[in-house]
């Protein structure tokens, strides 16, 4: 391992340190092997750890590799935002002012810098029906019944989530999933299960979200960018709101409250983002 390496821990979907969802970001990581990256990600024990490298694509500002404690991901949402924050803090100058282009395993991801918030454009989604037998098993693991599921789809935006709309944020908040059952149900190639429900009309947010990925070493993700990206695609598919934007909340059950901003663009693209804040800034030593 090359040592020392610049290192930041960034809380995402919040402007308040020690809330939101943390991501560990290792900068100048070209000298690390994949096995070293995985070992570091296992050590940080966060839902994701990222490694910023020199890009291969001429249009990219940097290349990002994204690891959970157990595996490498082709794409993830909150690590994209936290890593963009970290590279800007580290002094990388965007090739285009106000815009970053991230290279990762799914390709190029557009990132927009909007004053004190950062947004990325969601990769185009592939949406499928949930297998009926899997649906029955999921209801058992979540301790819900068929009447509790308004809509369900498997949504692939690079990370793949079985995404369920439940009747309300109250039902979402009360879930106590059986993680052992969930782990046995979720097949290879699917990251986990994201559930969401509408909030009270007087709430500052429109949806409450929770994401469970026990097979990735993340029983409950505090505030999940890719899970919320799948929710955004469900909101669009089923016309769940009449506006071109909404705010979702996630993380209250694990005391990591975060807020996710979603924008539906006129060209059909979906942007997702929020605030970010550095909590740790230093070096990583071997």
CSV table of C-alpha atoms in Angstrom, one decimal:
chain,number,residue,atom,x,y,z
A,1,UNK,CA,0.0,0.0,0.0
A,2,UNK,CA,1.2,3.5,-0.9
A,3,UNK,CA,1.4,5.7,2.2
A,4,UNK,CA,0.3,8.2,3.3
A,5,UNK,CA,-2.8,8.8,1.3
A,6,UNK,CA,-5.2,11.8,1.6
A,7,UNK,CA,-8.4,10.7,3.3
A,8,UNK,CA,-11.7,12.3,4.1
A,9,UNK,CA,-14.9,11.2,5.7
A,10,UNK,CA,-17.9,13.1,4.4
A,11,UNK,CA,-21.5,13.1,5.7
A,12,UNK,CA,-23.9,13.2,2.7
A,13,UNK,CA,-27.5,14.4,2.5
A,14,UNK,CA,-26.9,16.8,5.4
A,15,UNK,CA,-25.3,20.1,6.3
A,16,UNK,CA,-24.9,19.0,9.9
A,17,UNK,CA,-21.9,17.0,10.9
A,18,UNK,CA,-22.5,13.5,12.3
A,19,UNK,CA,-25.9,13.1,10.7
A,20,UNK,CA,-26.8,11.9,7.2
A,21,UNK,CA,-24.7,9.1,5.6
A,22,UNK,CA,-21.0,8.9,6.0
A,23,UNK,CA,-18.7,7.8,3.1
A,24,UNK,CA,-14.9,7.3,3.5
A,25,UNK,CA,-13.0,8.8,0.5
A,26,UNK,CA,-9.4,7.8,-0.2
A,27,UNK,CA,-7.8,10.2,-2.7
A,28,UNK,CA,-4.8,9.7,-5.0
A,29,UNK,CA,-5.5,6.0,-4.8
A,30,UNK,CA,-3.9,4.8,-8.1
A,31,UNK,CA,-1.3,2.8,-6.3
A,32,UNK,CA,-3.8,0.6,-4.4
A,33,UNK,CA,-4.8,-2.9,-5.7
A,34,UNK,CA,-8.4,-4.0,-5.6
A,35,UNK,CA,-7.6,-6.3,-2.7
A,36,UNK,CA,-6.1,-3.4,-0.7
A,37,UNK,CA,-9.2,-1.3,-1.5
A,38,UNK,CA,-11.5,-4.1,-0.3
A,39,UNK,CA,-9.4,-4.5,2.9
A,40,UNK,CA,-9.6,-0.8,3.7
A,41,UNK,CA,-13.4,-0.8,3.0
A,42,UNK,CA,-13.8,-3.7,5.4
A,43,UNK,CA,-11.8,-1.8,8.0
A,44,UNK,CA,-13.8,1.5,7.7
A,45,UNK,CA,-17.0,-0.6,8.1
A,46,UNK,CA,-19.1,2.1,6.5
A,47,UNK,CA,-21.8,1.3,4.0
A,48,UNK,CA,-19.3,2.4,1.2
A,49,UNK,CA,-15.7,3.5,0.9
A,50,UNK,CA,-14.5,5.1,-2.3
A,51,UNK,CA,-11.1,5.4,-4.0
A,52,UNK,CA,-10.4,8.4,-6.3
A,53,UNK,CA,-8.1,7.5,-9.2
A,54,UNK,CA,-6.8,9.0,-12.5
A,55,UNK,CA,-9.6,8.7,-15.2
A,56,UNK,CA,-9.2,6.6,-18.3
A,57,UNK,CA,-11.9,8.4,-20.2
A,58,UNK,CA,-10.8,11.8,-21.6
A,59,UNK,CA,-14.1,13.5,-20.6
A,60,UNK,CA,-13.9,12.4,-17.0
A,61,UNK,CA,-12.5,14.5,-14.1
A,62,UNK,CA,-11.7,11.4,-12.1
A,63,UNK,CA,-12.4,7.7,-11.8
A,64,UNK,CA,-14.1,6.3,-8.8
A,65,UNK,CA,-14.1,2.8,-7.4
A,66,UNK,CA,-16.8,2.1,-4.8
A,67,UNK,CA,-16.6,-0.7,-2.2
A,68,UNK,CA,-19.0,-2.0,0.5
A,69,UNK,CA,-17.4,-3.9,3.4
A,70,UNK,CA,-17.9,-7.1,1.3
A,71,UNK,CA,-17.8,-6.2,-2.4
A,72,UNK,CA,-17.2,-3.6,-5.2
A,73,UNK,CA,-20.2,-1.8,-6.7
A,74,UNK,CA,-20.6,-0.5,-10.2
A,75,UNK,CA,-22.3,2.6,-8.9
A,76,UNK,CA,-23.8,4.1,-5.7
A,77,UNK,CA,-25.5,7.4,-4.9
A,78,UNK,CA,-24.3,8.9,-1.7
A,79,UNK,CA,-20.6,7.8,-2.4
A,80,UNK,CA,-20.8,9.7,-5.7
A,81,UNK,CA,-21.9,12.9,-3.9
A,82,UNK,CA,-19.5,12.5,-1.0
A,83,UNK,CA,-16.6,11.8,-3.3
A,84,UNK,CA,-17.4,14.8,-5.5
A,85,UNK,CA,-17.4,16.9,-2.3
A,86,UNK,CA,-14.0,15.4,-1.4
A,87,UNK,CA,-12.3,16.0,-4.7
A,88,UNK,CA,-13.4,19.6,-4.7
A,89,UNK,CA,-12.1,20.1,-1.2
A,90,UNK,CA,-8.9,18.4,-2.3
A,91,UNK,CA,-8.4,21.0,-5.1
A,92,UNK,CA,-9.4,19.2,-8.2
A,93,UNK,CA,-10.5,21.8,-10.8
A,94,UNK,CA,-13.5,20.7,-12.9
A,95,UNK,CA,-12.9,20.6,-16.7
A,96,UNK,CA,-16.2,22.5,-17.0
A,97,UNK,CA,-17.1,25.1,-14.3
A,98,UNK,CA,-20.0,24.0,-12.1
A,99,UNK,CA,-19.8,20.4,-13.4
A,100,UNK,CA,-17.9,17.2,-12.7
A,101,UNK,CA,-17.8,14.0,-14.7
A,102,UNK,CA,-17.2,10.9,-12.7
A,103,UNK,CA,-16.0,7.7,-14.4
A,104,UNK,CA,-17.1,4.5,-12.7
A,105,UNK,CA,-17.9,0.9,-13.7
A,106,UNK,CA,-21.3,1.9,-15.1
A,107,UNK,CA,-19.7,4.6,-17.3
A,108,UNK,CA,-19.8,8.4,-16.9
A,109,UNK,CA,-21.9,10.1,-14.3
A,110,UNK,CA,-22.7,13.8,-14.6
A,111,UNK,CA,-22.5,15.8,-11.4
A,112,UNK,CA,-23.8,19.4,-11.0
A,113,UNK,CA,-22.5,21.8,-8.4
A,114,UNK,CA,-25.4,24.0,-7.2
A,115,UNK,CA,-24.1,26.5,-4.7
A,116,UNK,CA,-23.9,24.5,-1.4
A,117,UNK,CA,-25.6,21.4,-2.8
A,118,UNK,CA,-24.3,18.7,-5.2
A,119,UNK,CA,-26.6,16.7,-7.7
A,120,UNK,CA,-25.9,13.8,-9.9
A,121,UNK,CA,-27.9,12.6,-12.9
A,122,UNK,CA,-29.3,9.1,-12.3
A,123,UNK,CA,-28.2,6.5,-14.8
A,124,UNK,CA,-31.1,5.3,-17.0
A,125,UNK,CA,-33.2,2.8,-15.1
A,126,UNK,CA,-34.2,-0.8,-16.0
A,127,UNK,CA,-37.4,-1.6,-14.3
A,128,UNK,CA,-38.9,-5.1,-13.9
A,129,UNK,CA,-41.7,-6.8,-12.1
A,130,UNK,CA,-40.9,-8.5,-8.8
A,131,UNK,CA,-41.0,-12.3,-9.0
A,132,UNK,CA,-44.2,-13.4,-7.2
A,133,UNK,CA,-42.5,-16.0,-5.0
A,134,UNK,CA,-39.8,-13.5,-4.0
A,135,UNK,CA,-42.6,-11.0,-3.2
A,136,UNK,CA,-44.2,-13.5,-0.8
A,137,UNK,CA,-40.9,-14.2,0.9
A,138,UNK,CA,-40.1,-10.4,1.2
A,139,UNK,CA,-43.5,-9.8,2.8
A,140,UNK,CA,-42.7,-12.5,5.4
A,141,UNK,CA,-39.2,-11.1,6.1
A,142,UNK,CA,-40.7,-7.6,6.5
A,143,UNK,CA,-43.7,-8.8,8.4
A,144,UNK,CA,-46.2,-7.1,6.1
A,145,UNK,CA,-49.1,-8.3,4.0
A,146,UNK,CA,-50.2,-7.8,0.4
A,147,UNK,CA,-52.5,-4.9,1.4
A,148,UNK,CA,-49.4,-3.0,2.7
A,149,UNK,CA,-47.7,-3.0,-0.8
A,150,UNK,CA,-49.1,-0.3,-3.1
A,151,UNK,CA,-46.4,-0.7,-5.8
A,152,UNK,CA,-43.4,-3.0,-6.2
A,153,UNK,CA,-40.6,-3.1,-8.8
A,154,UNK,CA,-37.0,-4.3,-9.2
A,155,UNK,CA,-35.2,-1.1,-10.3
A,156,UNK,CA,-31.6,-1.2,-11.7
A,157,UNK,CA,-29.7,2.1,-11.9
A,158,UNK,CA,-26.3,0.4,-11.6
A,159,UNK,CA,-27.2,-0.7,-8.0
A,160,UNK,CA,-30.3,-2.9,-8.1
A,161,UNK,CA,-33.0,-2.5,-5.4
A,162,UNK,CA,-36.3,-4.3,-4.9
A,163,UNK,CA,-38.4,-1.2,-4.3
A,164,UNK,CA,-41.7,-1.2,-2.5
A,165,UNK,CA,-44.2,1.6,-1.8
A,166,UNK,CA,-46.0,1.1,1.5
A,167,UNK,CA,-49.1,3.0,2.5
A,168,UNK,CA,-47.5,5.6,4.8
A,169,UNK,CA,-44.3,6.7,6.5
A,170,UNK,CA,-45.6,5.4,9.8
A,171,UNK,CA,-45.7,1.8,8.4
A,172,UNK,CA,-42.2,2.3,6.9
A,173,UNK,CA,-40.9,3.6,10.2
A,174,UNK,CA,-42.3,0.7,12.2
A,175,UNK,CA,-40.7,-2.1,10.1
A,176,UNK,CA,-38.5,-4.5,12.0
A,177,UNK,CA,-37.1,-6.7,9.2
A,178,UNK,CA,-35.8,-10.2,9.8
A,179,UNK,CA,-32.3,-9.7,8.5
A,180,UNK,CA,-31.5,-13.4,8.4
A,181,UNK,CA,-34.6,-14.0,6.2
A,182,UNK,CA,-33.8,-11.0,4.0
A,183,UNK,CA,-30.3,-12.2,3.5
A,184,UNK,CA,-31.5,-15.6,2.3
A,185,UNK,CA,-34.1,-14.1,-0.1
A,186,UNK,CA,-31.9,-11.4,-1.8
A,187,UNK,CA,-30.3,-13.1,-4.8
A,188,UNK,CA,-26.9,-12.3,-6.3
A,189,UNK,CA,-27.0,-9.2,-8.4
A,190,UNK,CA,-29.6,-7.4,-6.2
A,191,UNK,CA,-28.2,-4.9,-3.7
A,192,UNK,CA,-31.1,-5.1,-1.3
A,193,UNK,CA,-34.7,-3.9,-0.5
A,194,UNK,CA,-35.8,-0.2,-0.3
A,195,UNK,CA,-39.2,0.7,1.1
A,196,UNK,CA,-40.9,4.1,1.0
A,197,UNK,CA,-44.2,5.7,2.1
A,198,UNK,CA,-45.8,9.1,1.8
A,199,UNK,CA,-45.5,11.5,4.7
A,200,UNK,CA,-48.1,13.7,6.3
A,201,UNK,CA,-49.0,16.7,4.0
A,202,UNK,CA,-47.6,19.1,6.7
A,203,UNK,CA,-44.2,17.4,6.7
A,204,UNK,CA,-41.2,19.1,5.2
A,205,UNK,CA,-40.7,16.0,3.1
A,206,UNK,CA,-43.0,14.0,0.8
A,207,UNK,CA,-41.6,10.5,1.4
A,208,UNK,CA,-39.9,8.5,4.1
A,209,UNK,CA,-37.4,5.9,2.9
A,210,UNK,CA,-35.5,2.9,4.4
A,211,UNK,CA,-33.0,0.6,2.7
A,212,UNK,CA,-31.8,-2.8,3.8
A,213,UNK,CA,-28.8,-4.6,2.3
A,214,UNK,CA,-27.6,-7.3,4.7
A,215,UNK,CA,-25.7,-9.2,2.0
A,216,UNK,CA,-23.5,-6.1,1.4
A,217,UNK,CA,-22.7,-5.9,5.1
A,218,UNK,CA,-25.1,-3.0,5.6
A,219,UNK,CA,-28.3,-4.2,7.4
A,220,UNK,CA,-29.8,-0.7,7.2
A,221,UNK,CA,-28.2,2.0,5.1
A,222,UNK,CA,-28.6,5.3,6.9
A,223,UNK,CA,-29.4,7.5,3.8
A,224,UNK,CA,-29.1,5.6,0.5
A,225,UNK,CA,-28.6,7.5,-2.7
A,226,UNK,CA,-29.1,4.6,-5.1
A,227,UNK,CA,-32.1,3.4,-3.1
A,228,UNK,CA,-33.6,6.9,-3.4
A,229,UNK,CA,-32.8,6.9,-7.1
A,230,UNK,CA,-34.9,3.8,-7.4
A,231,UNK,CA,-37.7,5.5,-5.4
A,232,UNK,CA,-37.5,8.5,-7.7
A,233,UNK,CA,-38.0,6.2,-10.7
A,234,UNK,CA,-41.1,4.7,-9.0
A,235,UNK,CA,-42.4,8.1,-8.2
A,236,UNK,CA,-42.1,9.0,-11.9
A,237,UNK,CA,-43.4,5.7,-13.2
A,238,UNK,CA,-46.6,5.8,-11.1
A,239,UNK,CA,-47.1,9.6,-11.1
A,240,UNK,CA,-47.0,9.8,-7.3
A,241,UNK,CA,-46.5,13.6,-7.2
A,242,UNK,CA,-47.7,16.5,-9.4
A,243,UNK,CA,-44.5,18.6,-9.0
A,244,UNK,CA,-41.2,18.5,-10.8
A,245,UNK,CA,-39.3,18.0,-7.5
A,246,UNK,CA,-39.7,16.6,-4.1
A,247,UNK,CA,-37.7,16.0,-0.9
A,248,UNK,CA,-37.4,12.6,0.9
A,249,UNK,CA,-36.2,11.8,4.4
A,250,UNK,CA,-34.3,8.8,5.6
A,251,UNK,CA,-32.2,7.7,8.5
A,252,UNK,CA,-34.3,8.7,11.5
A,253,UNK,CA,-34.5,5.0,12.7
A,254,UNK,CA,-30.7,4.9,13.0
A,255,UNK,CA,-30.4,8.5,14.3
A,256,UNK,CA,-28.7,9.7,11.0
A,257,UNK,CA,-31.4,12.0,9.7
A,258,UNK,CA,-30.8,13.0,6.1
A,259,UNK,CA,-32.7,14.8,3.3
A,260,UNK,CA,-32.6,13.9,-0.4
A,261,UNK,CA,-33.6,16.4,-3.1
A,262,UNK,CA,-35.0,15.0,-6.3
A,263,UNK,CA,-35.5,17.0,-9.5
A,264,UNK,CA,-37.4,15.8,-12.6
A,265,UNK,CA,-35.9,17.5,-15.7
A,266,UNK,CA,-37.8,18.4,-18.8
A,267,UNK,CA,-35.6,16.1,-20.9
A,268,UNK,CA,-36.7,13.1,-18.8
A,269,UNK,CA,-33.5,12.9,-16.7
A,270,UNK,CA,-33.7,12.7,-12.9
A,271,UNK,CA,-31.3,14.5,-10.7
A,272,UNK,CA,-30.7,13.5,-7.1
A,273,UNK,CA,-28.6,15.4,-4.5
A,274,UNK,CA,-28.3,17.3,-1.3
A,275,UNK,CA,-25.9,18.9,1.1
A,276,UNK,CA,-22.5,17.4,2.1
A,277,UNK,CA,-20.1,18.2,4.9
A,278,UNK,CA,-16.5,16.9,5.7
A,279,UNK,CA,-16.2,15.4,9.2
A,280,UNK,CA,-12.7,13.9,9.0
A,281,UNK,CA,-9.8,15.3,6.9
A,282,UNK,CA,-6.4,13.7,7.2
A,283,UNK,CA,-4.2,10.9,5.9
A,284,UNK,CA,-4.5,7.1,5.7
A,285,UNK,CA,-1.3,5.3,6.7
A,286,UNK,CA,-0.3,1.7,6.1
